[in-house]
N, CA, C and O atoms as a DFTB+ gen file, in Angstrom:
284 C
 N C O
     1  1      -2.021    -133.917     153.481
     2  2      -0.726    -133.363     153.752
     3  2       0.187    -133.583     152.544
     4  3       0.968    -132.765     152.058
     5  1      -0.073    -134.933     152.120
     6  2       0.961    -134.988     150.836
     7  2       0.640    -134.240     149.593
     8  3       1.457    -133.921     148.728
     9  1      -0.481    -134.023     149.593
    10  2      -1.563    -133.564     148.141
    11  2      -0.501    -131.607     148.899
    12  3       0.231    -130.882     148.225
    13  1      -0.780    -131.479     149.932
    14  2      -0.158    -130.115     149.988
    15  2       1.718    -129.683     149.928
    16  3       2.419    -128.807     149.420
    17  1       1.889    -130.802     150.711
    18  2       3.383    -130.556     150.919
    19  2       4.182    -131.119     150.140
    20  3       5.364    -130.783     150.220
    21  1       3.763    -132.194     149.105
    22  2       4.460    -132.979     148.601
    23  2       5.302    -133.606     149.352
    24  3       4.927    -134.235     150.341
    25  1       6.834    -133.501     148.903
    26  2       8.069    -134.110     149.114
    27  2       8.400    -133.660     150.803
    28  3       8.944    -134.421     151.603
    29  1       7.996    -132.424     151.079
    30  2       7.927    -131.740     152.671
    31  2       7.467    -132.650     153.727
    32  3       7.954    -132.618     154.857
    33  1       6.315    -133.652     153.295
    34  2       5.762    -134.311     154.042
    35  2       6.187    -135.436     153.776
    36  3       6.685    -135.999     154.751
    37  1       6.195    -136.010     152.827
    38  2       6.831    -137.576     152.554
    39  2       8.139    -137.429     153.300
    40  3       8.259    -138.151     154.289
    41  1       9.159    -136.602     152.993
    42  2      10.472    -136.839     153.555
    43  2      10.723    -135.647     154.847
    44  3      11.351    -134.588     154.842
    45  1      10.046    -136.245     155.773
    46  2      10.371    -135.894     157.340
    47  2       9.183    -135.165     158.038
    48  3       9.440    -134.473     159.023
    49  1       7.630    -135.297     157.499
    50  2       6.629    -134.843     157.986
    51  2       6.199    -135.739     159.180
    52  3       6.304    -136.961     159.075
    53  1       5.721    -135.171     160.301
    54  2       5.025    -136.067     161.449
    55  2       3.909    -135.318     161.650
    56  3       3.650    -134.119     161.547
    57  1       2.923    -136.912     162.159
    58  2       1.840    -136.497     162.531
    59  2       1.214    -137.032     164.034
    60  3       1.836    -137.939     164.586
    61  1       0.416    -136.672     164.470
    62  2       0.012    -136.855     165.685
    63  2      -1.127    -136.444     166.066
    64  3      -1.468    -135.276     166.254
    65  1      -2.144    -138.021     166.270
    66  2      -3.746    -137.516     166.224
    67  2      -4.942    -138.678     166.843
    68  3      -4.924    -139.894     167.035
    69  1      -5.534    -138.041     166.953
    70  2      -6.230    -139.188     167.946
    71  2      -8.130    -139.055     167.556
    72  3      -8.807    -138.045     167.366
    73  1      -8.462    -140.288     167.553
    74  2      -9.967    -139.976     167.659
    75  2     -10.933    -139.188     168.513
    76  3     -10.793    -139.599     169.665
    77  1     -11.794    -138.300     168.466
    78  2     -12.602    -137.994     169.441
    79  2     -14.005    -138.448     169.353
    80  3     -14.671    -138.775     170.335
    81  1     -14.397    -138.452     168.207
    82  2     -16.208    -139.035     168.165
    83  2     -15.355    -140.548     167.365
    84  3     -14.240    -140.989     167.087
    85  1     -17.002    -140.906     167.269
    86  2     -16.936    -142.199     166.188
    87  2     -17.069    -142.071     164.712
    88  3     -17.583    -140.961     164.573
    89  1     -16.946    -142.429     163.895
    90  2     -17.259    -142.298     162.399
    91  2     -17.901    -143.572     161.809
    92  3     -17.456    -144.715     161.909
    93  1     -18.716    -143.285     161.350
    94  2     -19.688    -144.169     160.885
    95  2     -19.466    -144.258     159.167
    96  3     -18.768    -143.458     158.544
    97  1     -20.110    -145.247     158.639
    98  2     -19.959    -145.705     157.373
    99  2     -20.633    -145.068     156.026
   100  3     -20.413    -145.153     154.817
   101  1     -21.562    -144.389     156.856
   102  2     -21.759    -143.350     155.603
   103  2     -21.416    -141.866     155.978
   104  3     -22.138    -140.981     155.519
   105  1     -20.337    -141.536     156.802
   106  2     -20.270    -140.600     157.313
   107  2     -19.325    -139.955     156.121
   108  3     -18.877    -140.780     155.325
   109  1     -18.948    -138.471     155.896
   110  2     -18.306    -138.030     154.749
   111  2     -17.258    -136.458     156.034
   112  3     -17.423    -135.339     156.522
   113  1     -16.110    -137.771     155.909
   114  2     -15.040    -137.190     156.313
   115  2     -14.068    -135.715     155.963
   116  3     -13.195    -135.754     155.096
   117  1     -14.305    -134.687     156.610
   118  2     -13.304    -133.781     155.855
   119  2     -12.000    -133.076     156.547
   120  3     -12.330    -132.496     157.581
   121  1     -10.737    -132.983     156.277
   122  2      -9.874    -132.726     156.977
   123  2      -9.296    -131.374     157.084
   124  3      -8.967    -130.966     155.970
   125  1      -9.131    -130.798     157.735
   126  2      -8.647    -129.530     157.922
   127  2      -7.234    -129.354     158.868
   128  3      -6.756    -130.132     159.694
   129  1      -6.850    -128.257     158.493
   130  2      -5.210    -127.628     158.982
   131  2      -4.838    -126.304     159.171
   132  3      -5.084    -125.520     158.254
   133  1      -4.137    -125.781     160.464
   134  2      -4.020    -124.274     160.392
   135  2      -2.928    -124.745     160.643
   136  3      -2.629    -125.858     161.074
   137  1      -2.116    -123.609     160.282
   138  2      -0.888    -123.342     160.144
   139  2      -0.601    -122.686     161.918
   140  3      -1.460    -121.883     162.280
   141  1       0.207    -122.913     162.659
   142  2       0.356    -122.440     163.878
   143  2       1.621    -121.525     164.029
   144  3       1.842    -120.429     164.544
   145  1       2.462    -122.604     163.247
   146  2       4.122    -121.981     163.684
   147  2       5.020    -121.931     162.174
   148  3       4.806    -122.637     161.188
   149  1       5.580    -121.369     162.258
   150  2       7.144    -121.795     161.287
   151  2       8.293    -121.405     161.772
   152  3       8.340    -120.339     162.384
   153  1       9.360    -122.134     161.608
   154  2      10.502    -122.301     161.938
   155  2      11.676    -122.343     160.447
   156  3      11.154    -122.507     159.344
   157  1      12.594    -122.250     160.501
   158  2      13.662    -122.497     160.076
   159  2      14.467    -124.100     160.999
   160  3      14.699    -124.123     162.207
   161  1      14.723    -125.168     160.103
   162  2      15.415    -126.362     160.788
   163  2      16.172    -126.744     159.528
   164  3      15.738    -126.977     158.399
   165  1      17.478    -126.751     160.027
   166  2      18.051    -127.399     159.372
   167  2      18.537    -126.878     157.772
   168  3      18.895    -127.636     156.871
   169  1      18.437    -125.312     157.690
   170  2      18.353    -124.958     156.269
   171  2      17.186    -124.691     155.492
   172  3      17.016    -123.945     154.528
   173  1      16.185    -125.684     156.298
   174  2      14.716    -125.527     155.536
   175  2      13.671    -124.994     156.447
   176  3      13.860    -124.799     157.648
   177  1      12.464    -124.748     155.764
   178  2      11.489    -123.893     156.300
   179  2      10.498    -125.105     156.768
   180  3      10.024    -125.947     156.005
   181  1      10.275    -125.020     158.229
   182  2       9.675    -126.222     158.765
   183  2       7.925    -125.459     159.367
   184  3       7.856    -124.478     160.108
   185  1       6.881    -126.109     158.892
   186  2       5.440    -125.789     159.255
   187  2       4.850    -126.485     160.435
   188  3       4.825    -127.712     160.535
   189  1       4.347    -125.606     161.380
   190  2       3.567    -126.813     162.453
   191  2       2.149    -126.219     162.159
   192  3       1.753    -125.076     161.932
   193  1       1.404    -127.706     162.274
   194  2      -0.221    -127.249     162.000
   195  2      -0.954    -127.767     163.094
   196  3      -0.528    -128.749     163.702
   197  1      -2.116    -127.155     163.436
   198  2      -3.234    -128.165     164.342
   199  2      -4.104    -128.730     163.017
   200  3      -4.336    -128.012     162.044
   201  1      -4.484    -129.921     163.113
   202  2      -4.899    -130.661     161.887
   203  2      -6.366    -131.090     162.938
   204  3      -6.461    -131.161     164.163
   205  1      -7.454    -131.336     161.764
   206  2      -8.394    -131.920     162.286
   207  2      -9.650    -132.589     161.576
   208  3      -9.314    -132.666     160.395
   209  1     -10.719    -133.025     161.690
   210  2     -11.221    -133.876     160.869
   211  2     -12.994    -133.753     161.344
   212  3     -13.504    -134.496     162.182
   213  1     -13.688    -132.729     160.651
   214  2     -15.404    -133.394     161.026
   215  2     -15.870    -133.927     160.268
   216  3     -15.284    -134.440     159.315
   217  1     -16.744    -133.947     160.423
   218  2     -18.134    -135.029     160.124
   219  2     -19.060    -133.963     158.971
   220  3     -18.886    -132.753     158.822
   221  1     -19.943    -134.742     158.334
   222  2     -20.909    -133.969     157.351
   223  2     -21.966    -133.139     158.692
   224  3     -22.826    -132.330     158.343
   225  1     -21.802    -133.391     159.820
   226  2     -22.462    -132.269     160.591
   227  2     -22.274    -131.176     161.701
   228  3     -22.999    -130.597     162.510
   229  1     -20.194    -131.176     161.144
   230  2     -19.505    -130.064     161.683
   231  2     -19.314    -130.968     162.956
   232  3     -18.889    -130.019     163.615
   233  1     -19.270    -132.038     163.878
   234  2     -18.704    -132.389     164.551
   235  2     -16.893    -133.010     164.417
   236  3     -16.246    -133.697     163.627
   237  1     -16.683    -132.374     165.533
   238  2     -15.229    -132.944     165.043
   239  2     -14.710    -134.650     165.574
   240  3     -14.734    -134.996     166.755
   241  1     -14.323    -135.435     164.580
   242  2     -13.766    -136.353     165.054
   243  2     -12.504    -136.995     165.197
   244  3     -12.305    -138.049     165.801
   245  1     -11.603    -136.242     164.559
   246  2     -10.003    -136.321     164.995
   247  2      -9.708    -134.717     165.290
   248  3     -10.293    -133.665     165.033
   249  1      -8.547    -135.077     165.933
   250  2      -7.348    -133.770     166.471
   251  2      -5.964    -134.251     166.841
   252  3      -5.724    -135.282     167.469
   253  1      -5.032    -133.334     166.351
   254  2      -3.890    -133.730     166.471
   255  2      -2.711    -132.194     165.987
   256  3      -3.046    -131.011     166.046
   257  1      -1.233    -132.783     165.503
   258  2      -0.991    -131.499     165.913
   259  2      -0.157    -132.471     164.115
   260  3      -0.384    -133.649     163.841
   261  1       0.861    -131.381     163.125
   262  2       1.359    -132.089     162.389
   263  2       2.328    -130.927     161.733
   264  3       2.145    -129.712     161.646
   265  1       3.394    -131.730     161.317
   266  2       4.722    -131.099     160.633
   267  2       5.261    -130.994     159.535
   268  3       5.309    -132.075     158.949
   269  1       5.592    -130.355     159.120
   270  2       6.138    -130.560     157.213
   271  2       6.882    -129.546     156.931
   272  3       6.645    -128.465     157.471
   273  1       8.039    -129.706     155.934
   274  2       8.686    -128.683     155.051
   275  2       8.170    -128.119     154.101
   276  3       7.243    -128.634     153.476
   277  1       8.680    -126.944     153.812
   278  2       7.823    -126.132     152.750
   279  2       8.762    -126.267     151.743
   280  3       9.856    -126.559     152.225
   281  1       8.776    -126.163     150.421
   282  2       9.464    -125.673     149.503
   283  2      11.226    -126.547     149.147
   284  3      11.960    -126.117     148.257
């Protein structure tokens, strides 16, 4: 999120997410994000994403929902 949003996410991004499988120690984590909504808040252009996280064998092991400014 920070590598994308920069400063959007550091200053007032939330996240919200929870485990669903287990992750193991040689497991090779990758994270993903769709874009769901945008809004206007506050002057600025606000992003909602469903965020999520599988495994090297397409299982998913986090889900959650997450927020950030654009620009």
């Amino acid at each position: 999120m920070e590598e994308h949003f920069g400063d959007g996410w550091v200053r007032g991004g939330k996240i919200s997410a929870r485990w669903v499988c287990p992750v193991y120690v040689d497991d090779t984590i990758t994270p993903y994000g769709r874009v769901v909504a945008m809004e206007e808040a506050g002057g600025r252009k606000r992003v909602e994403l469903t965020v999520w996280c599988q495994n090297q064998s397409g299982a998913k092991t986090g889900t959650g929902t997450a927020q950030a400014y654009v620009g």
